[in-house]
Coordinates of C-alpha atoms in Angstrom, one line a residue:
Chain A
X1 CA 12.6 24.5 32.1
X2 CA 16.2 24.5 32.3
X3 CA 15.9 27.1 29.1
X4 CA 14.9 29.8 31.1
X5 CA 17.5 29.9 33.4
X6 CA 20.9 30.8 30.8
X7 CA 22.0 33.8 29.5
X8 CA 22.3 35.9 26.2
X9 CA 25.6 34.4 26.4
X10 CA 24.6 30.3 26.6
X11 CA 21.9 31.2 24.0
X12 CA 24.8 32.2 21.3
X13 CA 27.0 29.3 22.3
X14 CA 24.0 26.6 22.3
X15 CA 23.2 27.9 18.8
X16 CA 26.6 27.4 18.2
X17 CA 26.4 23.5 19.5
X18 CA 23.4 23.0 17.5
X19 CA 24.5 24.3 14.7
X20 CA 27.0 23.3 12.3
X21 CA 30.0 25.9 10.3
X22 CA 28.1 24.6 7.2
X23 CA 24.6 25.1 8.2
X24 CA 25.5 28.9 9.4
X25 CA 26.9 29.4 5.7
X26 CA 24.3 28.0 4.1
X27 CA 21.7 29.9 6.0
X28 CA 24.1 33.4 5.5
X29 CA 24.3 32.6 2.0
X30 CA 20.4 32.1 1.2
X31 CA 19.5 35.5 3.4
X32 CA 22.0 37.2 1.6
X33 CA 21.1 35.8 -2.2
X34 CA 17.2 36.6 -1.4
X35 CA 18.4 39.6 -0.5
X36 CA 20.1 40.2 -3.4
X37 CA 17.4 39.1 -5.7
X38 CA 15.0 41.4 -3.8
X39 CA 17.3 44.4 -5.2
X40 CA 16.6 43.4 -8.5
X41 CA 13.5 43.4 -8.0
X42 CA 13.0 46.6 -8.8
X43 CA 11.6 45.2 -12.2
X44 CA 8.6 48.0 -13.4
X45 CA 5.9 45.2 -12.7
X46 CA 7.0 44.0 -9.6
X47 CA 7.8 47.0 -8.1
X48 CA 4.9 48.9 -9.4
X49 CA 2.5 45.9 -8.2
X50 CA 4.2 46.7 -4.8
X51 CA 3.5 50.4 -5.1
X52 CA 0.5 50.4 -2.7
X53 CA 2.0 48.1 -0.2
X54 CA 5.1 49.8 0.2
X55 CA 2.9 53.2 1.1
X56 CA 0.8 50.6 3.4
X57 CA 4.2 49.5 5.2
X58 CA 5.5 53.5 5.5
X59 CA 8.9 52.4 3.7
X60 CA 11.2 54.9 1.9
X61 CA 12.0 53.9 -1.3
X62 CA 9.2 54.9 -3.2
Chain B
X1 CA 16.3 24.9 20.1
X2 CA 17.0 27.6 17.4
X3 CA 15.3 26.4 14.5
X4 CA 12.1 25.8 16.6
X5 CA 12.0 29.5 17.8
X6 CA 12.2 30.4 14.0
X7 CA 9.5 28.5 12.8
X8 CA 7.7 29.8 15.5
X9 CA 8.6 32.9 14.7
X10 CA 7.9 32.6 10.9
X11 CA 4.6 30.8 12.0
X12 CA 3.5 34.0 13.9
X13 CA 4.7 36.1 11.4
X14 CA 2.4 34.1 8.5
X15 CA -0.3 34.5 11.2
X16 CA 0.0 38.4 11.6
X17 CA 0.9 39.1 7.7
X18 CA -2.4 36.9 6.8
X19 CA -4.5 39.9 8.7
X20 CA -2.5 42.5 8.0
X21 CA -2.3 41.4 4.2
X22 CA -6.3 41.7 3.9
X23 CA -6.3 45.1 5.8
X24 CA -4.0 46.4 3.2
X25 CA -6.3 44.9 0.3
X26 CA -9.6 46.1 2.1
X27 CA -8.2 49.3 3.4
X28 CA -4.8 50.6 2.3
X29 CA -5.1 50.0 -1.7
X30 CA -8.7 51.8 -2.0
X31 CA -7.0 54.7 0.4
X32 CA -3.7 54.7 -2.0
X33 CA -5.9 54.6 -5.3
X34 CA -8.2 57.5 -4.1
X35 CA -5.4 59.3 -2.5
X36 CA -3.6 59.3 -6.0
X37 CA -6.1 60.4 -8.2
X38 CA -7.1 63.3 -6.4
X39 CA -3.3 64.3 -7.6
X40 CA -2.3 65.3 -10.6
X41 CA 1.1 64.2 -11.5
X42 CA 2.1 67.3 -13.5
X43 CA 5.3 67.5 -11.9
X44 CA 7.3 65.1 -14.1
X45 CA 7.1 62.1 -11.1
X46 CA 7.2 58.6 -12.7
X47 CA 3.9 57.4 -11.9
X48 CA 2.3 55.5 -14.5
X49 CA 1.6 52.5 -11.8
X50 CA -1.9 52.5 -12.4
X51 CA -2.1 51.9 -15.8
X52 CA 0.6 49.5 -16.0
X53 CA -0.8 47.4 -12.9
X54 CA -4.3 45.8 -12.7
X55 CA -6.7 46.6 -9.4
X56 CA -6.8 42.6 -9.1
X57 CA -3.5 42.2 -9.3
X58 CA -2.7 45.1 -6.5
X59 CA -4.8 43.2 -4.3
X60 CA -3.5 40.3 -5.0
X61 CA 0.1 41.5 -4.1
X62 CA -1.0 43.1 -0.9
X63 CA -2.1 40.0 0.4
X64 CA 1.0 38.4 -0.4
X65 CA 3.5 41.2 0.4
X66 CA 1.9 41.2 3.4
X67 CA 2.4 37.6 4.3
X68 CA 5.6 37.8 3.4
X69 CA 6.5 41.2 5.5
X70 CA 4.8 39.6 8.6
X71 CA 7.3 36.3 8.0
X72 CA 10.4 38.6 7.5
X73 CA 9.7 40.1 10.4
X74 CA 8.5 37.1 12.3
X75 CA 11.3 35.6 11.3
X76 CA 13.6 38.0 12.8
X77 CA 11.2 38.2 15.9
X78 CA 12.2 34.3 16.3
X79 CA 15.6 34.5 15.8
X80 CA 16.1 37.8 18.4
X81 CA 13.8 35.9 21.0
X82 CA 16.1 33.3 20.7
X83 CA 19.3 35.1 21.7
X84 CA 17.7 37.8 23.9
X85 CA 15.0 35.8 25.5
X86 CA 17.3 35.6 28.8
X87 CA 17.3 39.3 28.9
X88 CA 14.0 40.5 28.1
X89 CA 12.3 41.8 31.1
X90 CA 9.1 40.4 32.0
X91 CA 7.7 36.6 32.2
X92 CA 6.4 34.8 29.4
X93 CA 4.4 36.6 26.8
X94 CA 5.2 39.8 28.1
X95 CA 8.8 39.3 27.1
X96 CA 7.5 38.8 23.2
X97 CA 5.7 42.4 23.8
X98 CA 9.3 43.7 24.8
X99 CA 10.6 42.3 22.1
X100 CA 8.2 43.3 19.9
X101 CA 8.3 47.2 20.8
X102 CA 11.7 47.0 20.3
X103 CA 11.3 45.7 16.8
X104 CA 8.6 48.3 16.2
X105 CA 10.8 51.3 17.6
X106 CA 13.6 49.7 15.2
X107 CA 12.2 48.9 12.0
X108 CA 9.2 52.1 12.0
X109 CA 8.7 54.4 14.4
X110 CA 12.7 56.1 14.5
X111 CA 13.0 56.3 10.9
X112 CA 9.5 57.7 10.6
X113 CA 10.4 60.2 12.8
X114 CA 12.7 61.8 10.2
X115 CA 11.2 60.1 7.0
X116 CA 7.6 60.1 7.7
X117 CA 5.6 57.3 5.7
X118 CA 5.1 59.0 2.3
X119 CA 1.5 59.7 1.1
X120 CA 0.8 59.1 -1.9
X121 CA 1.2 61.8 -3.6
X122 CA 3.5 63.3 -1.5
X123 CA 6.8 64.6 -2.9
X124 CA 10.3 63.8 -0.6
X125 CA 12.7 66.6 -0.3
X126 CA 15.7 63.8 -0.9
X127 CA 16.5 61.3 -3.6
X128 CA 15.8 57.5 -3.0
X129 CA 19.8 56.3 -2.3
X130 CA 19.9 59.0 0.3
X131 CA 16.8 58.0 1.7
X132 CA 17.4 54.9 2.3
X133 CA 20.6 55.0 3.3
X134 CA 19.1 57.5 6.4
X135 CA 16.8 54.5 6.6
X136 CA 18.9 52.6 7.9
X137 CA 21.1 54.5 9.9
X138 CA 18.2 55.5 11.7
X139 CA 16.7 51.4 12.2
X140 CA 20.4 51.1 13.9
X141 CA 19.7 54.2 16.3
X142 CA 16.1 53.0 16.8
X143 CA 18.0 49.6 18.0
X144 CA 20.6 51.0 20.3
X145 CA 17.3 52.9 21.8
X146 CA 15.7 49.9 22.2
X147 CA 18.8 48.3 23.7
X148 CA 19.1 51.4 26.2
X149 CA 15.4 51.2 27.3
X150 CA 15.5 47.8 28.3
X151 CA 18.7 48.0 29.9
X152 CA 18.0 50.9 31.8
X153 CA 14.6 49.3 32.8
X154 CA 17.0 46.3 34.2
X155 CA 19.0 48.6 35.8
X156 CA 16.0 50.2 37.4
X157 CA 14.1 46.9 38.5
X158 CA 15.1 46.7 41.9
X159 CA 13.7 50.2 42.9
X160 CA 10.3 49.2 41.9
X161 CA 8.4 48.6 39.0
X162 CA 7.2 52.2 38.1
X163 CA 10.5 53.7 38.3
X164 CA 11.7 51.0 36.1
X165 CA 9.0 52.1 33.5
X166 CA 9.8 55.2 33.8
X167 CA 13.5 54.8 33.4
X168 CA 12.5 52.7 30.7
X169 CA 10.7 55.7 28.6
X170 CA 13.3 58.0 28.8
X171 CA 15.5 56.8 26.0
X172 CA 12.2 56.7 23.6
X173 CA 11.4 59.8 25.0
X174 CA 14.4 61.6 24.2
X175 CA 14.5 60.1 20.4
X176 CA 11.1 61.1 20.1
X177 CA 11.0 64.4 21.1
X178 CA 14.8 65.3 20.0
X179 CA 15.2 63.2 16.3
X180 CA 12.5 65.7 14.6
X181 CA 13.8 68.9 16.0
X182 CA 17.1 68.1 14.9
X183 CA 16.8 66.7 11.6
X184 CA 13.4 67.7 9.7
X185 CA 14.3 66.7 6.3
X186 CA 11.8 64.0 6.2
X187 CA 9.1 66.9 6.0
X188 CA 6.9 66.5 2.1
X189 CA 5.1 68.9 0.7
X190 CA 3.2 68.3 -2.4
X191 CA -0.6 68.9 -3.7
X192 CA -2.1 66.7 -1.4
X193 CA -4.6 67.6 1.8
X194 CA -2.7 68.2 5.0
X195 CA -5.6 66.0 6.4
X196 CA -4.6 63.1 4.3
X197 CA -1.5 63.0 4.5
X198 CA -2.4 63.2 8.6
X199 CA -4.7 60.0 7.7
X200 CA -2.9 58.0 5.8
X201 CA 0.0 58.5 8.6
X202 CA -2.1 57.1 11.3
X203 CA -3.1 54.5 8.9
X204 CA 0.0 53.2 8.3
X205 CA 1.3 53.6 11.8
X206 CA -1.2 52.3 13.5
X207 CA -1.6 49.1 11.2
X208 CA 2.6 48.5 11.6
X209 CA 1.5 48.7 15.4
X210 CA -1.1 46.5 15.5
X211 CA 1.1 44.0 12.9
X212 CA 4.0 44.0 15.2
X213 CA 1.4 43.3 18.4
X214 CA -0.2 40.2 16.9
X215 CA 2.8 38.7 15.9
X216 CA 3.9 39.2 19.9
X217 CA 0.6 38.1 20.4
X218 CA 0.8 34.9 18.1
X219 CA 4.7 34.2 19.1
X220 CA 3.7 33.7 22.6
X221 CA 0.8 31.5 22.4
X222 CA 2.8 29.1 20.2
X223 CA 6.0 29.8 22.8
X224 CA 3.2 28.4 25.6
X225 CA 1.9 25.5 23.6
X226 CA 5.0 23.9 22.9
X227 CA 6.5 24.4 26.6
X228 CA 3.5 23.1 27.5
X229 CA 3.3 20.5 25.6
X230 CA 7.4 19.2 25.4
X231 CA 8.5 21.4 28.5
X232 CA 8.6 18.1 30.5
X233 CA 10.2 16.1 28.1
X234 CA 12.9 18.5 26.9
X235 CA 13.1 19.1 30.7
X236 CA 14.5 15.4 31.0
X237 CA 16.5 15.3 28.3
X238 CA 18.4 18.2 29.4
X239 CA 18.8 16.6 32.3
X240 CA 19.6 13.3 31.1
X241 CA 22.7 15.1 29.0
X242 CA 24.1 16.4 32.0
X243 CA 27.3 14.8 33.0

């Protein structure tokens, strides 16, 4: 397993092999438009429909 | 390379968020429900939830918010073991408990230590926006701990496994004993029992805990199958794009 044997460092710069400037931006942009949509999320039904899970998962915003 | 440690990671993470999606349907919900209506919200608190949201439908969204939680975090999970897998101490699975502590210690356990997990019922002593903001500047401490703990533990593995460990505790140690002392603003009061409040706490934590250890749990066993199953072939390839 030839894997095994690189560093933090090789990790980063495989992904960057692997990956293309495009692909990087597209997957940036999707995390940070979910994201985004999560906020408004804060719609009564959905959020209250959360209500128990967010006590079940400890989180703050309440 | 990447991608397949973040389907495995999202795979683990669906695995873990199934279980701990039921547990919060059989187990949290009920507790929540019975929590709340021991309280009487006479306090002008906004908390017409349960008349504006069917039991069903509650269930319903536990299951599913908790598939989804277990896949955000699994996701991350996959996409962390990717880049730190080189330096997590340890050999195979035990590397994805590392891992997972440190994502645990992260994403719960510091912030809880200044904003415990809120009863129900409970009242906070700060607004939302400040809350959360403390939130998160406290997931970025609980990283940098995480970070110190393992590096220390590196630091320390020559001299012997134990002392290692113990090296390795310190940093946790310190947070854990120190972050409450210093800053108890997380502390709510309200009309609910101190017991159940103490409950629901060890609910909550220890359900995160378990969450966090399945998905370490589920990570690794796919992590084994598929070096099992294409660690020869990738093996060859590898070798067969070296110049």
């Amino acid at each position: 397993m030839s894997a095994t044997n690189d560093t933090v460092h090789d990790r980063i710069e495989r992904a960057r092999a692997d990956l293309s400037p495009p692909q990087v931006a597209a997957g940036v942009a999707i995390a940070a438009a979910l994201g985004f949509a999560l906020m408004f999320l804060q719609d009564p039904l959905a959020h209250e429909a959360l209500h128990n899970f967010r006590h079940a998962a400890g989180i703050t915003c309440h | 390379m990447l991608l397949r440690y973040l389907e495995r990671g999202v795979a683990a993470g669906a695995i873990a968020g199934l279980g701990y999606g039921a547990f919060v349907a059989a187990v949290v919900n009920p507790f929540v429900e019975h929590a709340e209506s021991l309280v009487h919200y006479g306090h002008g608190h906004d908390h017409a939830h349960s008349v504006a949201v069917a039991e069903t439908t509650t269930a319903a969204v536990g299951v599913g918010g908790g598939i989804l939680w277990g896949i955000l975090l699994g996701g991350m999970f996959g996409l962390a073991y990717y880049v730190l897998e080189p330096s997590l101490p340890g050999t195979g699975t035990m590397k994805a408990y590392v891992l997972a502590g440190a994502g645990f210690l992260t994403v719960s356990v510091v912030p809880w230590l200044v904003l415990p997990p809120p009863a129900p019922g409970t009242e906070h002593a700060l607004g939302t926006d400040a809350r959360l903001l403390i939130y998160v500047a406290l997931m970025a401490l609980g990283a940098l701990v995480g970070a110190a703990s393992i590096l220390g533990y590196r630091r320390a593995a020559p001299r012997g496994r134990a002392f290692a460990v113990a090296v390795a505790a310190v940093p946790v140690a310190v947070v854990v004993v120190a972050l409450p002392l210093a800053a108890p603003a997380g502390a709510n009061g309200g009309a609910v029992p101190g017991e159940l409040v103490a409950a629901f706490r060890g609910v909550v934590v220890s359900s995160q805990a378990a969450l966090w250890a399945v998905i370490a749990a589920s990570y690794g066993w796919l992590h084994r199958r598929a070096s099992g199953s294409t660690g020869a072939s990738a093996v060859d390839r590898s070798s067969l794009a070296d110049p």
